[in-house]
């Protein structure tokens, strides 16, 4: 029972992520890649994503602070790329926008969108973490749930 | 599943199960991308190895190229430019490389393709796209059965096909008329490669045409026909008429004529030690030999492809005299003619080289300074960048034409002597090395060797016009061992493509190499011709050289160099080549195809065997050698048809290298340098 509930919960959480536009189809592809041989694939990828994105965002922030727009393109590419892989829809959109601003040399726009990026990223991260928590619980062996 | 003959490095992918189990090396500095890619590939049932550094990837590949069937790499990486990696892998290992990028900009895609990528995928990559990537492996294997098992016959037959995609194809096209197609990056069009000779017969890429065996009798007829009208005025059609032989086509004659001319040229130029024909003919043709430097070179100059800098830089790295020394030492004939010092100069390559290289070829008894050539091997891997400069490599190829003279015994009157045909610059942009422009020869004649060169220089740019070298006009007594020209050609063609970047001067040189064993010169499919010539010289060259050379040659050089090396080394001077030859195995095959058109001819080692190894390689090497040589010393571009050379070489078996006289020394190619 709990298990079923858990499953439902997982499903719902997951669905909401999609519905709210946080994730897109790419995420589904990631999930597809997960299988018995790679049971934690998605989670691993997402973890990598957190790590790298955090780093990138930091770098961008630093660059922004010194108005080093030149380094943006490559950094941005990375960032966008990652979001692509994850399917982080909203963050991706912000990143793309950010890239455009950078290209256009619009400092104001850059700063603004960058803040958006950070915000979206934080939100997404929170959501994903919550999702994985639930998922994790689902994955737990039944026995451990029995205690509940 | 297809049955594919994946013989890469011994890891024979199960033919029936292919593409399952196809081994892929994935390179991307973004961990997420790499991870996702790895999983995607695993889902397709491929065997995946990953690394996040380009340098590591290169090391892994160099360590054992046969462990992988395909490479997938991101273009944007911190430690090395993805395009460069792409080039290097293609050249050195002759593996298909797929580019990945988050940009789909046309420029990037263009760049990827011109650097040899077999495909260009956008990130994030999808499963559907990856499901079909095995086609690239098949294509390459099937059409370019390179190196590993290229049997001489095979080479002959599929000149074009063999060389593997890498660049090979072009050589074929290097017809004498300079239609080198080189650049094949990823081509399946092997057919072109063979084209060297202008004649469509032989080499045209997958030679489907049956090879004509130039028996002694046939050759005699040929020679007397040529004599009747004078070498200068000899044209295939007339010769054909005079000979009055059934089943012989004009193309056969044309390519043979080309080889003959080259041969003569070599004889006359190279100061062969063996009483070359030249003496018989009286090198009169300095004019001939003059490889129309301009012609051929024209292309070289253009060749400067980014990667391959035949230029002096690479050459300079090599001790100029090194190879030459080697070349000269062995009994081989050092193409003195070619020595137009211009050629040999290590730094000579391309651009200006064109002239230089060819000069050597002129019959002038200049010392062929093959020195430049020698370094093909030496090109040492300057680094990836430099290494590839095929140009460099080529110059090293020293072709010694020593033995040619012997073979040319029957050399008909001197008139026949290699006429340095104005290299038919067919190569439009590529190395025109077409070498020995045998004046009377038709345009077609040269290309053999030179075709290859063109390839080298520019991947895409070089025209395979190597022609110059190929003209082996002087084939007097060729044994007519059918050289696996096809292979050579292929190789050369392919190599040419690869090497093309740098103006392969040496193509021209190669041709000039003159009497190099005809075979070399006339790589174009005139195997038989070459056979004879090569016999002598090829002996050494082919076998040893290849092997050695393969090793030596720079990774950068696509396999072709390797091949070249072998070829070149035949004379024992392989030294230079050897070094470069290492890589050449793979490379050689491909390279050779391209560039070698010319080069191969040179090689005519009787020992064509070596070449057989990598037909492609050989060709490439030849080409490379040629090319490199051109820089330094005009490698004998006589490779007209690599195939021919190859064939000859192979046929010859290990004849004494003496015939070969022309020693191609492929300088050590520095793989890096090419780039």
PDB file of N, CA and C in Angstrom, chain B residues 18 50 68 106 121 129 190 209 218 223 245 253 307 367 406 412 439 442-443 456 483 486 496 514 556 564 566:
ATOM      1  N   UNK B  18      27.728  -7.619 -36.434  1.00  0.00           N
ATOM      2  CA  UNK B  18      27.947  -6.186 -36.628  1.00  0.00           C
ATOM      3  C   UNK B  18      26.630  -5.538 -36.989  1.00  0.00           C
ATOM      4  N   UNK B  50      35.375   5.702 -22.997  1.00  0.00           N
ATOM      5  CA  UNK B  50      35.259   7.151 -22.967  1.00  0.00           C
ATOM      6  C   UNK B  50      36.484   7.813 -22.371  1.00  0.00           C
ATOM      7  N   UNK B  68      39.722   0.136 -31.863  1.00  0.00           N
ATOM      8  CA  UNK B  68      38.492   0.894 -32.067  1.00  0.00           C
ATOM      9  C   UNK B  68      38.079   0.895 -33.526  1.00  0.00           C
ATOM     10  N   UNK B 106      26.825  26.285 -40.075  1.00  0.00           N
ATOM     11  CA  UNK B 106      27.360  25.759 -41.326  1.00  0.00           C
ATOM     12  C   UNK B 106      28.876  25.766 -41.340  1.00  0.00           C
ATOM     13  N   UNK B 121      27.271  15.532 -35.777  1.00  0.00           N
ATOM     14  CA  UNK B 121      26.014  15.452 -35.032  1.00  0.00           C
ATOM     15  C   UNK B 121      25.867  16.602 -34.063  1.00  0.00           C
ATOM     16  N   UNK B 129      20.067   8.910 -34.109  1.00  0.00           N
ATOM     17  CA  UNK B 129      21.239   9.284 -34.886  1.00  0.00           C
ATOM     18  C   UNK B 129      22.381   8.326 -34.652  1.00  0.00           C
ATOM     19  N   UNK B 190      36.103   5.811 -53.903  1.00  0.00           N
ATOM     20  CA  UNK B 190      37.414   5.411 -54.200  1.00  0.00           C
ATOM     21  C   UNK B 190      37.663   5.480 -55.613  1.00  0.00           C
ATOM     22  N   UNK B 209      38.587  -2.317 -63.937  1.00  0.00           N
ATOM     23  CA  UNK B 209      39.062  -2.779 -65.184  1.00  0.00           C
ATOM     24  C   UNK B 209      40.125  -3.794 -64.980  1.00  0.00           C
ATOM     25  N   UNK B 218      55.120  -7.076 -74.991  1.00  0.00           N
ATOM     26  CA  UNK B 218      54.216  -5.949 -75.160  1.00  0.00           C
ATOM     27  C   UNK B 218      54.973  -4.652 -74.973  1.00  0.00           C
ATOM     28  N   UNK B 223      57.669   0.141 -76.815  1.00  0.00           N
ATOM     29  CA  UNK B 223      58.874   0.942 -76.950  1.00  0.00           C
ATOM     30  C   UNK B 223      59.214   1.211 -78.398  1.00  0.00           C
ATOM     31  N   UNK B 245      47.806  -4.133 -81.018  1.00  0.00           N
ATOM     32  CA  UNK B 245      47.563  -5.273 -80.127  1.00  0.00           C
ATOM     33  C   UNK B 245      46.091  -5.305 -79.752  1.00  0.00           C
ATOM     34  N   UNK B 253      47.701   2.201 -72.755  1.00  0.00           N
ATOM     35  CA  UNK B 253      48.921   2.735 -73.346  1.00  0.00           C
ATOM     36  C   UNK B 253      49.290   4.064 -72.713  1.00  0.00           C
ATOM     37  N   UNK B 307      46.366  22.280 -42.175  1.00  0.00           N
ATOM     38  CA  UNK B 307      47.040  21.258 -41.412  1.00  0.00           C
ATOM     39  C   UNK B 307      48.383  20.950 -41.975  1.00  0.00           C
ATOM     40  N   UNK B 367      71.932  16.851 -57.962  1.00  0.00           N
ATOM     41  CA  UNK B 367      71.818  15.804 -57.002  1.00  0.00           C
ATOM     42  C   UNK B 367      70.437  15.836 -56.504  1.00  0.00           C
ATOM     43  N   UNK B 406      68.780   0.123 -64.889  1.00  0.00           N
ATOM     44  CA  UNK B 406      68.916  -1.222 -65.381  1.00  0.00           C
ATOM     45  C   UNK B 406      67.705  -1.668 -66.110  1.00  0.00           C
ATOM     46  N   UNK B 412      64.326   2.821 -75.037  1.00  0.00           N
ATOM     47  CA  UNK B 412      64.479   3.178 -76.427  1.00  0.00           C
ATOM     48  C   UNK B 412      65.214   4.459 -76.463  1.00  0.00           C
ATOM     49  N   UNK B 439      57.107  15.673 -71.233  1.00  0.00           N
ATOM     50  CA  UNK B 439      56.540  16.540 -72.239  1.00  0.00           C
ATOM     51  C   UNK B 439      55.704  15.772 -73.195  1.00  0.00           C
ATOM     52  N   UNK B 442      51.282  12.496 -72.308  1.00  0.00           N
ATOM     53  CA  UNK B 442      50.098  13.296 -72.200  1.00  0.00           C
ATOM     54  C   UNK B 442      49.931  13.627 -70.798  1.00  0.00           C
ATOM     55  N   UNK B 443      49.138  14.376 -70.686  1.00  0.00           N
ATOM     56  CA  UNK B 443      48.838  14.818 -69.363  1.00  0.00           C
ATOM     57  C   UNK B 443      48.631  13.636 -68.509  1.00  0.00           C
ATOM     58  N   UNK B 456      47.729  14.849 -50.420  1.00  0.00           N
ATOM     59  CA  UNK B 456      48.225  15.159 -49.137  1.00  0.00           C
ATOM     60  C   UNK B 456      48.042  16.546 -48.805  1.00  0.00           C
ATOM     61  N   UNK B 483      52.018  -4.162 -60.497  1.00  0.00           N
ATOM     62  CA  UNK B 483      52.135  -3.608 -59.176  1.00  0.00           C
ATOM     63  C   UNK B 483      50.788  -3.515 -58.644  1.00  0.00           C
ATOM     64  N   UNK B 486      46.985  -0.534 -57.987  1.00  0.00           N
ATOM     65  CA  UNK B 486      45.720  -0.066 -57.484  1.00  0.00           C
ATOM     66  C   UNK B 486      45.864   0.293 -56.047  1.00  0.00           C
ATOM     67  N   UNK B 496      46.850  11.420 -50.615  1.00  0.00           N
ATOM     68  CA  UNK B 496      46.934  12.745 -51.127  1.00  0.00           C
ATOM     69  C   UNK B 496      45.900  13.580 -50.495  1.00  0.00           C
ATOM     70  N   UNK B 514      61.983  10.387 -61.773  1.00  0.00           N
ATOM     71  CA  UNK B 514      62.496   9.849 -62.987  1.00  0.00           C
ATOM     72  C   UNK B 514      62.448   8.405 -63.049  1.00  0.00           C
ATOM     73  N   UNK B 556      50.514  11.970 -37.887  1.00  0.00           N
ATOM     74  CA  UNK B 556      49.705  12.905 -38.617  1.00  0.00           C
ATOM     75  C   UNK B 556      49.464  12.412 -40.009  1.00  0.00           C
ATOM     76  N   UNK B 564      54.183   5.232 -47.772  1.00  0.00           N
ATOM     77  CA  UNK B 564      55.208   5.835 -48.523  1.00  0.00           C
ATOM     78  C   UNK B 564      56.511   5.450 -47.979  1.00  0.00           C
ATOM     79  N   UNK B 566      57.391   3.041 -46.644  1.00  0.00           N
ATOM     80  CA  UNK B 566      57.858   1.738 -47.029  1.00  0.00           C
ATOM     81  C   UNK B 566      58.367   1.829 -48.408  1.00  0.00           C
TER      82      UNK B 566
END
